[in-house]
Short mmCIF file of C-alpha atoms in Angstrom, two decimals:
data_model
loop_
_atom_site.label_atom_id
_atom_site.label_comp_id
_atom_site.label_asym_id
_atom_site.label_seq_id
_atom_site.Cartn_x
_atom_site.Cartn_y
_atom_site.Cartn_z
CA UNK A 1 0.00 0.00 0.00
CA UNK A 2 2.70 2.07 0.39
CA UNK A 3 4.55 1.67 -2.46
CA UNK A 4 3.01 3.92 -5.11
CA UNK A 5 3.03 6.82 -2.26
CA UNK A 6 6.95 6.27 -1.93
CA UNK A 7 7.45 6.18 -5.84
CA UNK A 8 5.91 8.86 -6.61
CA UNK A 9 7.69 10.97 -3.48
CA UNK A 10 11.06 9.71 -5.13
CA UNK A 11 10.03 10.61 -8.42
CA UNK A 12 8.79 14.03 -7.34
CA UNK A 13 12.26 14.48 -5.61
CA UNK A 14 14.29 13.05 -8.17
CA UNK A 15 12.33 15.92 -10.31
CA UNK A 16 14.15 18.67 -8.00
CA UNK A 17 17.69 17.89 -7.47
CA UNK A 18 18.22 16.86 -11.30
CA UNK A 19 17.04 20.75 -12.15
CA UNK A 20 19.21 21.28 -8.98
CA UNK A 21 22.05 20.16 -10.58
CA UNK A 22 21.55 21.35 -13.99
CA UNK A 23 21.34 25.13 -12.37
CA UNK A 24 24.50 24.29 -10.88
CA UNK A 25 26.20 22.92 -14.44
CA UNK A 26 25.75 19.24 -13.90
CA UNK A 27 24.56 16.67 -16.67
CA UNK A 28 22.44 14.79 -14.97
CA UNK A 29 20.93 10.70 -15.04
CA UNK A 30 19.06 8.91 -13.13
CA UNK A 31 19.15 5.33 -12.01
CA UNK A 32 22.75 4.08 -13.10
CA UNK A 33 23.72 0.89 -12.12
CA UNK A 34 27.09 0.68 -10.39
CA UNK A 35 29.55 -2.10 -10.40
CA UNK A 36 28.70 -3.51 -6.98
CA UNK A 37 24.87 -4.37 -8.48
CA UNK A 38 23.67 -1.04 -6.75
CA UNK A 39 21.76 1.87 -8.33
CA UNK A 40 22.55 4.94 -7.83
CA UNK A 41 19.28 7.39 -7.90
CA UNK A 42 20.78 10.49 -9.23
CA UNK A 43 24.37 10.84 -10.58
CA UNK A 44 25.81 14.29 -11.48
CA UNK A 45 28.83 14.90 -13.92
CA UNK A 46 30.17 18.62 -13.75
CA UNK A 47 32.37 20.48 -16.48
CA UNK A 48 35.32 19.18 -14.98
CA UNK A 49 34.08 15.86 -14.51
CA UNK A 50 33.30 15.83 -10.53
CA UNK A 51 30.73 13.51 -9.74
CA UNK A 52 27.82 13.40 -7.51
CA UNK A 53 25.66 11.00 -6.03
CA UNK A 54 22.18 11.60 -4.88
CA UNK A 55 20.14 9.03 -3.07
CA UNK A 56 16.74 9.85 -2.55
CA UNK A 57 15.11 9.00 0.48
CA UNK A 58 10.84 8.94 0.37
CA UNK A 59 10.72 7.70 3.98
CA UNK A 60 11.81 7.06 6.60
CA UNK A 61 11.34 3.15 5.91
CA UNK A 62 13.30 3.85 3.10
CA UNK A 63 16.16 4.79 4.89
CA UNK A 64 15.68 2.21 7.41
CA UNK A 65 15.70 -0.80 4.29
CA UNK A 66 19.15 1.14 2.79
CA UNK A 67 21.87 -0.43 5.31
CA UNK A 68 24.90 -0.28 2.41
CA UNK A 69 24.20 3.19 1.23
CA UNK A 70 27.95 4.55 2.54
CA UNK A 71 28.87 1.95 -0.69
CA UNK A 72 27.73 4.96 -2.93
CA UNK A 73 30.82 7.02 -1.32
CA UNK A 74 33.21 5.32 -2.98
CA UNK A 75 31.78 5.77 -6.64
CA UNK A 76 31.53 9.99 -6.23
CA UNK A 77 33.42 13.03 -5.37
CA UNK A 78 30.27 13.73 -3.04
CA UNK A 79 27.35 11.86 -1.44
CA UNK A 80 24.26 13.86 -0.54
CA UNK A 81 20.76 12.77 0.59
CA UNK A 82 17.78 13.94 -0.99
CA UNK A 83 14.39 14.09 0.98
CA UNK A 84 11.22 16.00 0.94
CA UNK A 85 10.85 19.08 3.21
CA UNK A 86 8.55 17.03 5.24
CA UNK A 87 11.26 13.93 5.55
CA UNK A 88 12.46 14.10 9.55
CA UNK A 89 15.90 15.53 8.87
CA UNK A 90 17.54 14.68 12.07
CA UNK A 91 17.38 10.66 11.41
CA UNK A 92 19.49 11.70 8.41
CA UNK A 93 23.66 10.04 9.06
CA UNK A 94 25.70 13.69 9.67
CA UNK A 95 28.39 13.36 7.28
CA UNK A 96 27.10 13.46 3.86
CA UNK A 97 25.33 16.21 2.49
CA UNK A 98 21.61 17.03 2.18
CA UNK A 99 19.62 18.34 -0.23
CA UNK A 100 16.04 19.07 0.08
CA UNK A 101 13.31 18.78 -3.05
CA UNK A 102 9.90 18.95 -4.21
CA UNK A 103 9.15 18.35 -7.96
CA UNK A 104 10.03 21.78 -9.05
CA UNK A 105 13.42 22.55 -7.42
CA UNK A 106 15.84 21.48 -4.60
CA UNK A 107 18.12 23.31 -2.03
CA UNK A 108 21.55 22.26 -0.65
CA UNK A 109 20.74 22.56 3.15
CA UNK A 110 24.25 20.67 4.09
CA UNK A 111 27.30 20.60 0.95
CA UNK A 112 29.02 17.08 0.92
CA UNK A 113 32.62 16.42 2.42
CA UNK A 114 34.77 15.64 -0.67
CA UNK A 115 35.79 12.40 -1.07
CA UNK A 116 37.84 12.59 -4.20
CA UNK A 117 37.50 9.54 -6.82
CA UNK A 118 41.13 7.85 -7.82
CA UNK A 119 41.62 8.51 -11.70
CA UNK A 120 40.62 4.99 -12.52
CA UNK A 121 37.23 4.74 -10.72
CA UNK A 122 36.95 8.28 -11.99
CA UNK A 123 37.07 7.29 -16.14
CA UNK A 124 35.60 4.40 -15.16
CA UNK A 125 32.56 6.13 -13.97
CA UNK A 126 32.27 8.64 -16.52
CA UNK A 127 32.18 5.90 -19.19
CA UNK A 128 29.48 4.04 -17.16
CA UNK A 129 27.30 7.32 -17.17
CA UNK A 130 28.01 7.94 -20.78
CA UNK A 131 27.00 4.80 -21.94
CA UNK A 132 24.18 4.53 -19.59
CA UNK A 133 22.69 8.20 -20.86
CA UNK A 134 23.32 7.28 -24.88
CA UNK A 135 21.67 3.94 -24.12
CA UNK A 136 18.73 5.15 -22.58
CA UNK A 137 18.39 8.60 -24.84
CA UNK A 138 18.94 5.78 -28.09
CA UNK A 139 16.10 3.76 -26.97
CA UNK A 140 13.57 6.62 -26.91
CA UNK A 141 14.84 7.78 -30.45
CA UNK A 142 14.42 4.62 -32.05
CA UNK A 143 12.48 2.59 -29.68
CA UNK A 144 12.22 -0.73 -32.12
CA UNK A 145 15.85 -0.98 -31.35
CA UNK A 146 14.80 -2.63 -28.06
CA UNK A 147 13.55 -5.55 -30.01
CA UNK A 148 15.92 -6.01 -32.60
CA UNK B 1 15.45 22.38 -52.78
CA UNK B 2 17.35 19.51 -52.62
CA UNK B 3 18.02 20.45 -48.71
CA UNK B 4 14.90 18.70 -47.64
CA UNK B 5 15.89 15.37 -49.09
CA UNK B 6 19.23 15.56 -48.04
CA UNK B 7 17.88 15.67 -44.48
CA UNK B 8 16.17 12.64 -44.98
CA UNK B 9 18.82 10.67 -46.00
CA UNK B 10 21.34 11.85 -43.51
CA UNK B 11 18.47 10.73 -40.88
CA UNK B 12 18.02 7.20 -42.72
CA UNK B 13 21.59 7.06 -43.06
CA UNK B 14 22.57 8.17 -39.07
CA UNK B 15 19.59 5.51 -37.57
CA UNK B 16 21.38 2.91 -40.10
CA UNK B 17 24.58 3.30 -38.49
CA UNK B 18 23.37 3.80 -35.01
CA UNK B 19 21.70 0.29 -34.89
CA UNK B 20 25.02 -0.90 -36.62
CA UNK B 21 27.18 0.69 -34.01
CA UNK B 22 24.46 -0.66 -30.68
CA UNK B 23 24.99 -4.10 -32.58
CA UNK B 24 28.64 -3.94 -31.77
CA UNK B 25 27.48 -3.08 -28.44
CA UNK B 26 28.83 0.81 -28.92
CA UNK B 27 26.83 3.41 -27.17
CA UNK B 28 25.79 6.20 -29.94
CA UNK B 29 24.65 9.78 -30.16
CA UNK B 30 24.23 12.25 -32.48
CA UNK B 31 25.42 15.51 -33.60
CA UNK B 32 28.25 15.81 -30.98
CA UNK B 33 29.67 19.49 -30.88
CA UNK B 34 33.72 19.58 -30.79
CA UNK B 35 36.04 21.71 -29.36
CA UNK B 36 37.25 23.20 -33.02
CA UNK B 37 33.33 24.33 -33.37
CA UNK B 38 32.17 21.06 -35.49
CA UNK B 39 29.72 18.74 -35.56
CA UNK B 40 30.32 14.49 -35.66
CA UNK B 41 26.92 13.38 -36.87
CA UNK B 42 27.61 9.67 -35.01
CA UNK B 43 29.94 9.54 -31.95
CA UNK B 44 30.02 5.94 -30.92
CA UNK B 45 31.32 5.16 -27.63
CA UNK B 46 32.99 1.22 -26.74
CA UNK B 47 32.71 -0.97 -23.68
CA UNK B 48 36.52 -0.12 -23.41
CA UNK B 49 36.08 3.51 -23.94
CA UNK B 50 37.04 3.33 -28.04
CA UNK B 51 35.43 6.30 -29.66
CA UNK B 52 34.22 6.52 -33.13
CA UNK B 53 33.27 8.95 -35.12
CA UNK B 54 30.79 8.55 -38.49
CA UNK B 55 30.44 11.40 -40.80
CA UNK B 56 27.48 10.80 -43.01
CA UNK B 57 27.60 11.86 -46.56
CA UNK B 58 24.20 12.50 -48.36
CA UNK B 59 25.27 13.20 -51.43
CA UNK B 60 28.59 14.54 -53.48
CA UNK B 61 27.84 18.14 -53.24
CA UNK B 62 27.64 17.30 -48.99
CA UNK B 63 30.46 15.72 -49.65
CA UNK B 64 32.21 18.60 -51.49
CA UNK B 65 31.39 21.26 -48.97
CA UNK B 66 32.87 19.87 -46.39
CA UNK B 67 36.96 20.29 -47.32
CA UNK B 68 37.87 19.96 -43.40
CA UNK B 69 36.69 16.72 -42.22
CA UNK B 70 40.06 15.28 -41.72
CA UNK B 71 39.99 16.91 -38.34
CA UNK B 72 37.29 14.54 -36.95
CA UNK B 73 40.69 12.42 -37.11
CA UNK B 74 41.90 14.12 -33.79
CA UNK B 75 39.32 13.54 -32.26
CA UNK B 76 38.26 9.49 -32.74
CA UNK B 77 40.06 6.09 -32.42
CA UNK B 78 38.62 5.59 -35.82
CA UNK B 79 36.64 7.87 -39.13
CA UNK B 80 34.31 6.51 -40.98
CA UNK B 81 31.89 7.87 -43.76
CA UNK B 82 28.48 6.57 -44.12
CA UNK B 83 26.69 6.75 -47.01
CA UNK B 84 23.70 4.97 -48.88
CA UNK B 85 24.28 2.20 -50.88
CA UNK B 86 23.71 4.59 -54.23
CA UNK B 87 26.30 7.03 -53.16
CA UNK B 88 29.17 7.01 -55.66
CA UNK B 89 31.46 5.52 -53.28
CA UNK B 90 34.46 5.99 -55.42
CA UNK B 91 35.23 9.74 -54.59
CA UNK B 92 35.41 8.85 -50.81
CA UNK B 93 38.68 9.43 -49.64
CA UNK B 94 40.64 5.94 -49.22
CA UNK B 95 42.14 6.06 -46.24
CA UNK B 96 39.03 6.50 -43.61
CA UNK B 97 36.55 3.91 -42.86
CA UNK B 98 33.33 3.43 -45.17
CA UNK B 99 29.84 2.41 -43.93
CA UNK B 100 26.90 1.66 -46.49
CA UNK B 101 23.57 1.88 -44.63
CA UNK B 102 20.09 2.69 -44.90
CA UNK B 103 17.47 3.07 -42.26
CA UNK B 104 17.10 -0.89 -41.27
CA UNK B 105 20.92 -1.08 -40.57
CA UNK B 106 24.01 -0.54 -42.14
CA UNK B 107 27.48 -2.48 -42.82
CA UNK B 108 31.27 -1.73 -42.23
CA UNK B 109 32.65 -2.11 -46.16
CA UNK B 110 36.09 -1.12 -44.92
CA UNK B 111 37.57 -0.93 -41.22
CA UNK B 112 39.07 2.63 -40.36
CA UNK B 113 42.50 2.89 -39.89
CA UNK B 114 42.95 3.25 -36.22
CA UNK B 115 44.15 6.46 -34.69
CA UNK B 116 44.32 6.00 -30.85
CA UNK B 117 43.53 8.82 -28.97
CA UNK B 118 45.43 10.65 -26.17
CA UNK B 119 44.34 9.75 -22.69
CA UNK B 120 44.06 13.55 -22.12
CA UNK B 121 42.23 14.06 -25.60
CA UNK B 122 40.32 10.61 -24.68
CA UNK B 123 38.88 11.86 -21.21
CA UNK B 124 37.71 14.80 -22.22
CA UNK B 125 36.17 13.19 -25.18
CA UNK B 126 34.45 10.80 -22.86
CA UNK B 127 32.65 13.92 -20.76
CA UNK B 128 31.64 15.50 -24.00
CA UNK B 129 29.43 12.67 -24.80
CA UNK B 130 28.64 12.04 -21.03
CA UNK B 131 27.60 15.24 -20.89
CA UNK B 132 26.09 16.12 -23.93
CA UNK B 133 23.97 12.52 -23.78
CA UNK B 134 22.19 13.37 -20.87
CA UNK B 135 21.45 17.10 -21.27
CA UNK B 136 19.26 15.46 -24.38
CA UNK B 137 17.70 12.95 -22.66
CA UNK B 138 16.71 15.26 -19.10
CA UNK B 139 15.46 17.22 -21.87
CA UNK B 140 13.36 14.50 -23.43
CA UNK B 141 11.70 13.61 -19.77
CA UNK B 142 11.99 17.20 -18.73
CA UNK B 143 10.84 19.77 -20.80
CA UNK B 144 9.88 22.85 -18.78
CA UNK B 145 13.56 22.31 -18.11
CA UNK B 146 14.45 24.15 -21.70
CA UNK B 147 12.62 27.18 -20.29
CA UNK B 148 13.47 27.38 -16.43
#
């Protein structure tokens, strides 16, 4: 019963920070898979090629469920959290940064500590989001690629 | 006049290759601005990070206009033209690769001689397409975004 109430929360957030992060200079996906079978809900790629990972919390369940999420640290330059302004902030962990969305914009309320990416995980990353973007964008172009 | 069915071809010709290129399990987009000012028409992106570039030919006076396209060398592992099957393929230059396609699919006639990137080049490459790839699509899910 819950379930359509938290998805559409999420998408409603995931909305926000991606025009978040477009203002800021970001391209912006969402849902790319990472090598350690995660999914990362919204991944940022700056001008210079930082990256940022946003996961977006729709409850508080949803935060409870989400043990591993520190794993998303070591595939950006900077974790944040992403919640609605109604989410109870203070269950939130301290030491990544927080961003707070509706579906039509988002606020940093806490920036991220930096926790640089070595060059390898870094190109490695960038490729993943660059395939992962083409793929997607391809499949809406020319959607009877899917079944060929 | 003839501009309206040289866009058509070009789009017959770019969906051709695109399929070719997701067959060889390339990411692809299109019309990939450069850092001289240019336009690729296909940038195809490898599992390993290869990038390709296709420059599709419509017809000889396209073909003629376009005096500078050796520089799409500097930035690709490998060139290739595409053109339709009726194209006169014998005033392509020799020494890039040649694609024949039409809008079902397309075919490598001759492999490109490979020109391996820079890592610098290569990287920044990479967050071109990254970049550019997912400004399309968060445009595609995201209109109002155009305006805000």
């Amino acid at each position: 019963a819950e379930a359509p109430c938290r998805d559409a929360v999420t998408r409603e957030v995931c909305r926000g920070v991606g025009r978040l992060l477009r203002a800021l200079s970001f391209a912006v996906i969402n849902e790319l898979p990472l090598p350690n079978g995660r999914r990362a809900d919204v991944v940022g790629l700056s001008p210079s090629g930082d990256i940022w990972i946003v996961e977006v919390k729709s409850c508080l369940e949803d935060l409870r469920v989400d043990a591993k999420w520190p794993e998303y640290r070591e595939f950006s330059d900077a974790l944040f959290f992403a919640v609605a302004p109604d989410f109870p902030q203070a269950v939130l962990p301290g030491d990544t940064g927080l961003i707070l969305a509706d579906r039509y914009g988002a606020e940093i309320v806490r920036q991220a500590p930096e926790t640089r990416l070595a060059a390898a995980r870094r190109k490695a990353m960038t490729l993943r989001f660059a395939r992962a973007a083409a793929f997607t964008l391809q499949g809406l172009v020319d959607p009877s690629l899917e079944n060929s």
